[in-house]
């Protein structure tokens, strides 16, 4: 007799539940992180108190490590807020390196400048207040890393600007690409979710990059420029 029961979709055995984005495994990962210095610790506290969406120490460490892995000396950052991720980049590129900070809010830039002085990295950082996409589009050089952390609706537009301004072997890194899991919604209505979905699809389909999303915190996309 024919079995007309609808077949249950089975997942391959290697598809384990992703434990890294929530719960006790996440707590474990954070407990492993070394203590940050006084300035970074103060910034984390300030960001938490004032709901400033910084990448936090687990993602910052990934950024730092990626920069060291490709011996990055130049980083362009879109969306820097109070400069938390900027300081990690500045430390990774070293004394001879250069990081471009961008943010639309001049109060953020003012606060960031104070932190950069105290962290001893002010001389490696150039601050721009204004539209980060505009500042990037004016750049004539090719960077080792471009880090994207602006408003999510702008992500597809950022992608179109990046490739000519990134060297071969450079990294295009983007935060929040899992958007608290909303990327898995069936019919997302939120414009930010739709923009992130479009961005992720374009990035994975792009012939210019080899891309992987690291499911740490809110998802970090790492695209290697071919
Ligand atoms: C998520 S926060 C950046 C956090 C920072 N990358 C960190 O981890 O320390 C995003 C920041 O981008 C800024 N921003 C958003 N869209 C922007 C744009 N088009 N141009 C410049 N700044 C923008 C906002 O003012 C906000 O401070």
PDB file of C-alpha atoms and ligand atoms in Angstrom:
ATOM      1  CA  UNK A   1       0.000   0.000   0.000  1.00  0.00           C
ATOM      2  CA  UNK A   2       1.307   3.444  -0.929  1.00  0.00           C
ATOM      3  CA  UNK A   3       2.319   5.671   1.969  1.00  0.00           C
ATOM      4  CA  UNK A   4       0.583   9.018   1.350  1.00  0.00           C
ATOM      5  CA  UNK A   5       1.688  10.599   4.606  1.00  0.00           C
ATOM      6  CA  UNK A   6       3.544  13.883   4.022  1.00  0.00           C
ATOM      7  CA  UNK A   7       7.249  13.291   4.579  1.00  0.00           C
ATOM      8  CA  UNK A   8       8.704  15.180   7.529  1.00  0.00           C
ATOM      9  CA  UNK A   9      11.676  17.237   6.361  1.00  0.00           C
ATOM     10  CA  UNK A  10      14.713  15.781   8.075  1.00  0.00           C
ATOM     11  CA  UNK A  11      17.814  17.809   8.748  1.00  0.00           C
ATOM     12  CA  UNK A  12      21.257  16.295   8.159  1.00  0.00           C
ATOM     13  CA  UNK A  13      22.952  14.894  11.241  1.00  0.00           C
ATOM     14  CA  UNK A  14      25.566  17.675  11.235  1.00  0.00           C
ATOM     15  CA  UNK A  15      22.855  20.366  11.672  1.00  0.00           C
ATOM     16  CA  UNK A  16      23.161  20.863  15.419  1.00  0.00           C
ATOM     17  CA  UNK A  17      21.137  23.479  17.229  1.00  0.00           C
ATOM     18  CA  UNK A  18      23.094  26.690  17.276  1.00  0.00           C
ATOM     19  CA  UNK A  19      24.042  27.065  20.913  1.00  0.00           C
ATOM     20  CA  UNK A  20      26.291  30.038  20.434  1.00  0.00           C
ATOM     21  CA  UNK A  21      23.710  32.792  20.107  1.00  0.00           C
ATOM     22  CA  UNK A  22      21.884  32.343  23.411  1.00  0.00           C
ATOM     23  CA  UNK A  23      21.827  30.577  26.746  1.00  0.00           C
ATOM     24  CA  UNK A  24      24.468  29.022  28.979  1.00  0.00           C
ATOM     25  CA  UNK A  25      26.964  28.330  26.183  1.00  0.00           C
ATOM     26  CA  UNK A  26      26.922  32.021  25.408  1.00  0.00           C
ATOM     27  CA  UNK A  27      27.561  32.777  29.111  1.00  0.00           C
ATOM     28  CA  UNK A  28      30.468  30.350  28.969  1.00  0.00           C
ATOM     29  CA  UNK A  29      31.965  32.105  25.922  1.00  0.00           C
ATOM     30  CA  UNK A  30      31.764  35.491  27.662  1.00  0.00           C
ATOM     31  CA  UNK A  31      33.251  34.054  30.869  1.00  0.00           C
ATOM     32  CA  UNK A  32      36.351  33.020  28.881  1.00  0.00           C
ATOM     33  CA  UNK A  33      37.161  36.556  27.758  1.00  0.00           C
ATOM     34  CA  UNK A  34      40.140  38.257  29.386  1.00  0.00           C
ATOM     35  CA  UNK A  35      39.426  41.382  31.441  1.00  0.00           C
ATOM     36  CA  UNK A  36      39.471  44.598  29.433  1.00  0.00           C
ATOM     37  CA  UNK A  37      41.563  47.615  30.439  1.00  0.00           C
ATOM     38  CA  UNK A  38      40.083  50.537  32.337  1.00  0.00           C
ATOM     39  CA  UNK A  39      39.037  52.551  29.253  1.00  0.00           C
ATOM     40  CA  UNK A  40      37.302  49.679  27.442  1.00  0.00           C
ATOM     41  CA  UNK A  41      35.630  48.542  30.685  1.00  0.00           C
ATOM     42  CA  UNK A  42      34.348  52.072  31.268  1.00  0.00           C
ATOM     43  CA  UNK A  43      33.037  52.250  27.669  1.00  0.00           C
ATOM     44  CA  UNK A  44      31.223  48.924  28.085  1.00  0.00           C
ATOM     45  CA  UNK A  45      29.592  50.224  31.247  1.00  0.00           C
ATOM     46  CA  UNK A  46      28.650  53.554  29.635  1.00  0.00           C
ATOM     47  CA  UNK A  47      27.213  51.798  26.558  1.00  0.00           C
ATOM     48  CA  UNK A  48      25.174  49.474  28.713  1.00  0.00           C
ATOM     49  CA  UNK A  49      23.841  52.314  30.886  1.00  0.00           C
ATOM     50  CA  UNK A  50      22.929  54.497  27.888  1.00  0.00           C
ATOM     51  CA  UNK A  51      21.795  51.707  25.524  1.00  0.00           C
ATOM     52  CA  UNK A  52      24.510  52.382  22.969  1.00  0.00           C
ATOM     53  CA  UNK A  53      24.680  49.321  20.709  1.00  0.00           C
ATOM     54  CA  UNK A  54      28.407  48.524  20.723  1.00  0.00           C
ATOM     55  CA  UNK A  55      29.704  45.176  19.442  1.00  0.00           C
ATOM     56  CA  UNK A  56      30.816  44.154  22.944  1.00  0.00           C
ATOM     57  CA  UNK A  57      33.944  42.219  23.923  1.00  0.00           C
ATOM     58  CA  UNK A  58      33.252  38.835  22.258  1.00  0.00           C
ATOM     59  CA  UNK A  59      32.761  40.311  18.795  1.00  0.00           C
ATOM     60  CA  UNK A  60      35.469  42.938  19.364  1.00  0.00           C
ATOM     61  CA  UNK A  61      37.930  40.133  19.988  1.00  0.00           C
ATOM     62  CA  UNK A  62      36.946  38.509  16.678  1.00  0.00           C
ATOM     63  CA  UNK A  63      37.510  41.837  14.902  1.00  0.00           C
ATOM     64  CA  UNK A  64      40.889  42.224  16.583  1.00  0.00           C
ATOM     65  CA  UNK A  65      41.889  38.661  15.689  1.00  0.00           C
ATOM     66  CA  UNK A  66      40.791  38.995  12.045  1.00  0.00           C
ATOM     67  CA  UNK A  67      42.835  42.185  11.694  1.00  0.00           C
ATOM     68  CA  UNK A  68      45.925  40.439  13.114  1.00  0.00           C
ATOM     69  CA  UNK A  69      45.374  37.438  10.822  1.00  0.00           C
ATOM     70  CA  UNK A  70      45.678  39.539   7.659  1.00  0.00           C
ATOM     71  CA  UNK A  71      48.218  41.964   9.143  1.00  0.00           C
ATOM     72  CA  UNK A  72      45.787  44.836   8.556  1.00  0.00           C
ATOM     73  CA  UNK A  73      47.215  48.351   8.684  1.00  0.00           C
ATOM     74  CA  UNK A  74      44.239  50.341   7.393  1.00  0.00           C
ATOM     75  CA  UNK A  75      40.642  50.060   8.563  1.00  0.00           C
ATOM     76  CA  UNK A  76      37.603  52.053   7.488  1.00  0.00           C
ATOM     77  CA  UNK A  77      34.726  51.870   9.986  1.00  0.00           C
ATOM     78  CA  UNK A  78      31.141  52.822   9.071  1.00  0.00           C
ATOM     79  CA  UNK A  79      29.209  53.616  12.266  1.00  0.00           C
ATOM     80  CA  UNK A  80      31.603  54.059  15.178  1.00  0.00           C
ATOM     81  CA  UNK A  81      29.390  55.550  17.951  1.00  0.00           C
ATOM     82  CA  UNK A  82      31.543  56.158  21.054  1.00  0.00           C
ATOM     83  CA  UNK A  83      34.524  54.442  19.432  1.00  0.00           C
ATOM     84  CA  UNK A  84      34.552  51.082  21.235  1.00  0.00           C
ATOM     85  CA  UNK A  85      35.148  48.920  18.145  1.00  0.00           C
ATOM     86  CA  UNK A  86      37.444  51.668  16.805  1.00  0.00           C
ATOM     87  CA  UNK A  87      39.836  51.211  19.764  1.00  0.00           C
ATOM     88  CA  UNK A  88      40.058  47.457  19.104  1.00  0.00           C
ATOM     89  CA  UNK A  89      40.875  48.173  15.443  1.00  0.00           C
ATOM     90  CA  UNK A  90      43.435  50.821  16.431  1.00  0.00           C
ATOM     91  CA  UNK A  91      45.199  48.377  18.740  1.00  0.00           C
ATOM     92  CA  UNK A  92      45.199  45.667  16.067  1.00  0.00           C
ATOM     93  CA  UNK A  93      46.760  47.881  13.363  1.00  0.00           C
ATOM     94  CA  UNK A  94      49.548  49.045  15.666  1.00  0.00           C
ATOM     95  CA  UNK A  95      51.559  52.282  15.816  1.00  0.00           C
ATOM     96  CA  UNK A  96      52.028  52.552  12.034  1.00  0.00           C
ATOM     97  CA  UNK A  97      48.404  51.739  11.247  1.00  0.00           C
ATOM     98  CA  UNK A  98      45.434  54.002  10.554  1.00  0.00           C
ATOM     99  CA  UNK A  99      41.740  53.738  11.351  1.00  0.00           C
ATOM    100  CA  UNK A 100      38.975  55.931   9.988  1.00  0.00           C
ATOM    101  CA  UNK A 101      36.155  56.595  12.474  1.00  0.00           C
ATOM    102  CA  UNK A 102      32.782  57.756  11.095  1.00  0.00           C
ATOM    103  CA  UNK A 103      29.567  58.661  12.860  1.00  0.00           C
ATOM    104  CA  UNK A 104      26.619  60.922  12.136  1.00  0.00           C
ATOM    105  CA  UNK A 105      26.398  62.158  15.715  1.00  0.00           C
ATOM    106  CA  UNK A 106      28.948  64.809  16.753  1.00  0.00           C
ATOM    107  CA  UNK A 107      28.339  64.135  20.483  1.00  0.00           C
ATOM    108  CA  UNK A 108      29.442  60.520  19.912  1.00  0.00           C
ATOM    109  CA  UNK A 109      32.562  61.749  18.119  1.00  0.00           C
ATOM    110  CA  UNK A 110      33.399  64.138  20.966  1.00  0.00           C
ATOM    111  CA  UNK A 111      33.095  61.372  23.550  1.00  0.00           C
ATOM    112  CA  UNK A 112      35.052  58.963  21.319  1.00  0.00           C
ATOM    113  CA  UNK A 113      37.902  61.459  20.998  1.00  0.00           C
ATOM    114  CA  UNK A 114      38.312  61.527  24.783  1.00  0.00           C
ATOM    115  CA  UNK A 115      38.439  57.741  24.955  1.00  0.00           C
ATOM    116  CA  UNK A 116      40.995  57.586  22.107  1.00  0.00           C
ATOM    117  CA  UNK A 117      43.291  59.985  23.995  1.00  0.00           C
ATOM    118  CA  UNK A 118      43.004  57.983  27.201  1.00  0.00           C
ATOM    119  CA  UNK A 119      43.546  54.667  25.364  1.00  0.00           C
ATOM    120  CA  UNK A 120      46.732  56.076  23.782  1.00  0.00           C
ATOM    121  CA  UNK A 121      45.568  55.490  20.184  1.00  0.00           C
ATOM    122  CA  UNK A 122      44.366  58.982  19.150  1.00  0.00           C
ATOM    123  CA  UNK A 123      47.238  59.470  16.690  1.00  0.00           C
ATOM    124  CA  UNK A 124      46.155  56.416  14.624  1.00  0.00           C
ATOM    125  CA  UNK A 125      42.527  57.477  14.249  1.00  0.00           C
ATOM    126  CA  UNK A 126      40.971  60.026  11.880  1.00  0.00           C
ATOM    127  CA  UNK A 127      37.484  61.132  12.903  1.00  0.00           C
ATOM    128  CA  UNK A 128      34.750  62.076  10.444  1.00  0.00           C
ATOM    129  CA  UNK A 129      31.362  63.338  11.558  1.00  0.00           C
ATOM    130  CA  UNK A 130      28.683  62.936   8.879  1.00  0.00           C
ATOM    131  CA  UNK A 131      27.282  60.279   6.587  1.00  0.00           C
ATOM    132  CA  UNK A 132      29.647  57.294   6.658  1.00  0.00           C
ATOM    133  CA  UNK A 133      28.590  56.169   3.179  1.00  0.00           C
ATOM    134  CA  UNK A 134      29.429  59.557   1.764  1.00  0.00           C
ATOM    135  CA  UNK A 135      32.854  59.554   3.466  1.00  0.00           C
ATOM    136  CA  UNK A 136      33.547  56.047   2.127  1.00  0.00           C
ATOM    137  CA  UNK A 137      32.521  57.002  -1.394  1.00  0.00           C
ATOM    138  CA  UNK A 138      35.110  59.819  -1.309  1.00  0.00           C
ATOM    139  CA  UNK A 139      37.999  57.455  -0.462  1.00  0.00           C
ATOM    140  CA  UNK A 140      40.566  56.985  -3.211  1.00  0.00           C
ATOM    141  CA  UNK A 141      42.680  54.310  -1.478  1.00  0.00           C
ATOM    142  CA  UNK A 142      42.033  50.615  -0.912  1.00  0.00           C
ATOM    143  CA  UNK A 143      41.723  49.512   2.731  1.00  0.00           C
ATOM    144  CA  UNK A 144      42.704  46.227   4.365  1.00  0.00           C
ATOM    145  CA  UNK A 145      39.402  46.077   6.264  1.00  0.00           C
ATOM    146  CA  UNK A 146      36.054  47.811   5.883  1.00  0.00           C
ATOM    147  CA  UNK A 147      33.759  47.380   8.882  1.00  0.00           C
ATOM    148  CA  UNK A 148      30.050  48.060   8.458  1.00  0.00           C
ATOM    149  CA  UNK A 149      27.915  48.886  11.508  1.00  0.00           C
ATOM    150  CA  UNK A 150      25.565  51.676  10.299  1.00  0.00           C
ATOM    151  CA  UNK A 151      21.756  51.784  10.146  1.00  0.00           C
ATOM    152  CA  UNK A 152      20.553  48.461   8.776  1.00  0.00           C
ATOM    153  CA  UNK A 153      18.452  49.913   5.928  1.00  0.00           C
ATOM    154  CA  UNK A 154      21.729  51.204   4.448  1.00  0.00           C
ATOM    155  CA  UNK A 155      23.447  47.794   4.318  1.00  0.00           C
ATOM    156  CA  UNK A 156      22.679  46.995   0.631  1.00  0.00           C
ATOM    157  CA  UNK A 157      23.927  50.449  -0.361  1.00  0.00           C
ATOM    158  CA  UNK A 158      27.149  49.948   1.676  1.00  0.00           C
ATOM    159  CA  UNK A 159      27.836  46.707  -0.168  1.00  0.00           C
ATOM    160  CA  UNK A 160      27.762  48.505  -3.514  1.00  0.00           C
ATOM    161  CA  UNK A 161      30.446  50.947  -2.292  1.00  0.00           C
ATOM    162  CA  UNK A 162      32.838  48.483  -0.707  1.00  0.00           C
ATOM    163  CA  UNK A 163      34.471  46.304  -3.355  1.00  0.00           C
ATOM    164  CA  UNK A 164      36.517  48.962  -5.218  1.00  0.00           C
ATOM    165  CA  UNK A 165      37.768  50.338  -1.880  1.00  0.00           C
ATOM    166  CA  UNK A 166      39.032  47.065  -0.460  1.00  0.00           C
ATOM    167  CA  UNK A 167      42.318  45.428  -1.437  1.00  0.00           C
ATOM    168  CA  UNK A 168      42.474  41.859  -2.732  1.00  0.00           C
ATOM    169  CA  UNK A 169      42.728  39.619   0.357  1.00  0.00           C
ATOM    170  CA  UNK A 170      41.081  42.330   2.467  1.00  0.00           C
ATOM    171  CA  UNK A 171      38.021  41.781   4.660  1.00  0.00           C
ATOM    172  CA  UNK A 172      34.546  43.263   4.496  1.00  0.00           C
ATOM    173  CA  UNK A 173      33.043  42.718   7.959  1.00  0.00           C
ATOM    174  CA  UNK A 174      29.446  43.495   8.935  1.00  0.00           C
ATOM    175  CA  UNK A 175      27.737  43.302  12.322  1.00  0.00           C
ATOM    176  CA  UNK A 176      24.119  42.334  13.179  1.00  0.00           C
ATOM    177  CA  UNK A 177      23.508  40.168  10.116  1.00  0.00           C
ATOM    178  CA  UNK A 178      21.337  37.706  12.095  1.00  0.00           C
ATOM    179  CA  UNK A 179      19.314  40.591  13.580  1.00  0.00           C
ATOM    180  CA  UNK A 180      18.292  38.786  16.773  1.00  0.00           C
ATOM    181  CA  UNK A 181      17.145  35.819  14.687  1.00  0.00           C
ATOM    182  CA  UNK A 182      14.619  37.854  12.672  1.00  0.00           C
ATOM    183  CA  UNK A 183      16.392  36.795   9.448  1.00  0.00           C
ATOM    184  CA  UNK A 184      14.681  33.401   9.938  1.00  0.00           C
ATOM    185  CA  UNK A 185      11.140  34.892  10.058  1.00  0.00           C
ATOM    186  CA  UNK A 186       8.797  33.605   7.347  1.00  0.00           C
ATOM    187  CA  UNK A 187       7.364  36.957   6.237  1.00  0.00           C
ATOM    188  CA  UNK A 188       9.416  39.711   7.800  1.00  0.00           C
ATOM    189  CA  UNK A 189       7.741  43.114   7.692  1.00  0.00           C
ATOM    190  CA  UNK A 190      10.383  45.241   9.416  1.00  0.00           C
ATOM    191  CA  UNK A 191      12.379  47.295   6.850  1.00  0.00           C
ATOM    192  CA  UNK A 192      15.643  46.618   8.702  1.00  0.00           C
ATOM    193  CA  UNK A 193      15.095  42.846   8.536  1.00  0.00           C
ATOM    194  CA  UNK A 194      14.292  43.047   4.831  1.00  0.00           C
ATOM    195  CA  UNK A 195      17.417  45.132   4.178  1.00  0.00           C
ATOM    196  CA  UNK A 196      19.621  42.673   6.086  1.00  0.00           C
ATOM    197  CA  UNK A 197      18.129  39.729   4.176  1.00  0.00           C
ATOM    198  CA  UNK A 198      18.800  41.504   0.879  1.00  0.00           C
ATOM    199  CA  UNK A 199      22.318  42.382   2.012  1.00  0.00           C
ATOM    200  CA  UNK A 200      23.170  38.823   3.117  1.00  0.00           C
ATOM    201  CA  UNK A 201      21.857  37.372  -0.149  1.00  0.00           C
ATOM    202  CA  UNK A 202      23.784  39.896  -2.271  1.00  0.00           C
ATOM    203  CA  UNK A 203      26.957  39.313  -0.271  1.00  0.00           C
ATOM    204  CA  UNK A 204      26.788  35.504  -0.529  1.00  0.00           C
ATOM    205  CA  UNK A 205      25.985  35.738  -4.261  1.00  0.00           C
ATOM    206  CA  UNK A 206      28.703  38.288  -4.974  1.00  0.00           C
ATOM    207  CA  UNK A 207      31.560  37.066  -7.137  1.00  0.00           C
ATOM    208  CA  UNK A 208      33.857  39.564  -5.361  1.00  0.00           C
ATOM    209  CA  UNK A 209      33.768  37.908  -1.922  1.00  0.00           C
ATOM    210  CA  UNK A 210      34.005  34.564  -0.160  1.00  0.00           C
ATOM    211  CA  UNK A 211      31.620  35.062   2.739  1.00  0.00           C
ATOM    212  CA  UNK A 212      30.693  33.330   5.992  1.00  0.00           C
ATOM    213  CA  UNK A 213      28.368  34.520   8.736  1.00  0.00           C
ATOM    214  CA  UNK A 214      29.835  33.815  12.156  1.00  0.00           C
ATOM    215  CA  UNK A 215      26.887  33.176  14.500  1.00  0.00           C
ATOM    216  CA  UNK A 216      28.453  35.003  17.420  1.00  0.00           C
ATOM    217  CA  UNK A 217      26.253  37.476  19.351  1.00  0.00           C
ATOM    218  CA  UNK A 218      24.025  39.048  16.643  1.00  0.00           C
ATOM    219  CA  UNK A 219      25.911  37.535  13.673  1.00  0.00           C
ATOM    220  CA  UNK A 220      29.056  38.845  12.001  1.00  0.00           C
ATOM    221  CA  UNK A 221      29.474  38.488   8.223  1.00  0.00           C
ATOM    222  CA  UNK A 222      33.064  38.137   7.067  1.00  0.00           C
ATOM    223  CA  UNK A 223      33.683  38.539   3.350  1.00  0.00           C
ATOM    224  CA  UNK A 224      37.161  37.920   1.935  1.00  0.00           C
ATOM    225  CA  UNK A 225      37.821  40.033  -1.163  1.00  0.00           C
ATOM    226  CA  UNK A 226      38.888  37.798  -4.058  1.00  0.00           C
TER     227      UNK A 226
HETATM  228  C1  LIG B   1      25.749  50.116  16.221  1.00  0.00           C
HETATM  229  S1  LIG B   1      26.379  51.712  16.489  1.00  0.00           S
HETATM  230  C2  LIG B   1      28.108  51.532  16.228  1.00  0.00           C
HETATM  231  C3  LIG B   1      28.813  50.824  17.330  1.00  0.00           C
HETATM  232  C4  LIG B   1      30.308  50.701  17.142  1.00  0.00           C
HETATM  233  N1  LIG B   1      30.652  50.116  15.862  1.00  0.00           N
HETATM  234  C5  LIG B   1      30.875  49.829  18.246  1.00  0.00           C
HETATM  235  O1  LIG B   1      30.687  48.634  18.183  1.00  0.00           O
HETATM  236  O2  LIG B   1      31.513  50.357  19.158  1.00  0.00           O
HETATM  237  C6  LIG B   1      25.879  52.525  15.037  1.00  0.00           C
HETATM  238  C7  LIG B   1      26.302  53.965  14.934  1.00  0.00           C
HETATM  239  O3  LIG B   1      26.247  54.306  13.572  1.00  0.00           O
HETATM  240  C8  LIG B   1      25.807  55.641  13.437  1.00  0.00           C
HETATM  241  N2  LIG B   1      25.236  55.700  12.096  1.00  0.00           N
HETATM  242  C9  LIG B   1      24.184  55.028  11.608  1.00  0.00           C
HETATM  243  N3  LIG B   1      24.014  55.270  10.286  1.00  0.00           N
HETATM  244  C10 LIG B   1      25.022  56.127   9.948  1.00  0.00           C
HETATM  245  C11 LIG B   1      25.429  56.738   8.748  1.00  0.00           C
HETATM  246  N4  LIG B   1      24.789  56.545   7.586  1.00  0.00           N
HETATM  247  N5  LIG B   1      26.513  57.551   8.776  1.00  0.00           N
HETATM  248  C12 LIG B   1      27.197  57.753   9.928  1.00  0.00           C
HETATM  249  N6  LIG B   1      26.872  57.201  11.086  1.00  0.00           N
HETATM  250  C13 LIG B   1      25.787  56.390  11.098  1.00  0.00           C
HETATM  251  C14 LIG B   1      24.864  55.884  14.572  1.00  0.00           C
HETATM  252  O4  LIG B   1      24.931  57.252  14.960  1.00  0.00           O
HETATM  253  C15 LIG B   1      25.431  54.964  15.665  1.00  0.00           C
HETATM  254  O5  LIG B   1      26.222  55.682  16.550  1.00  0.00           O
END
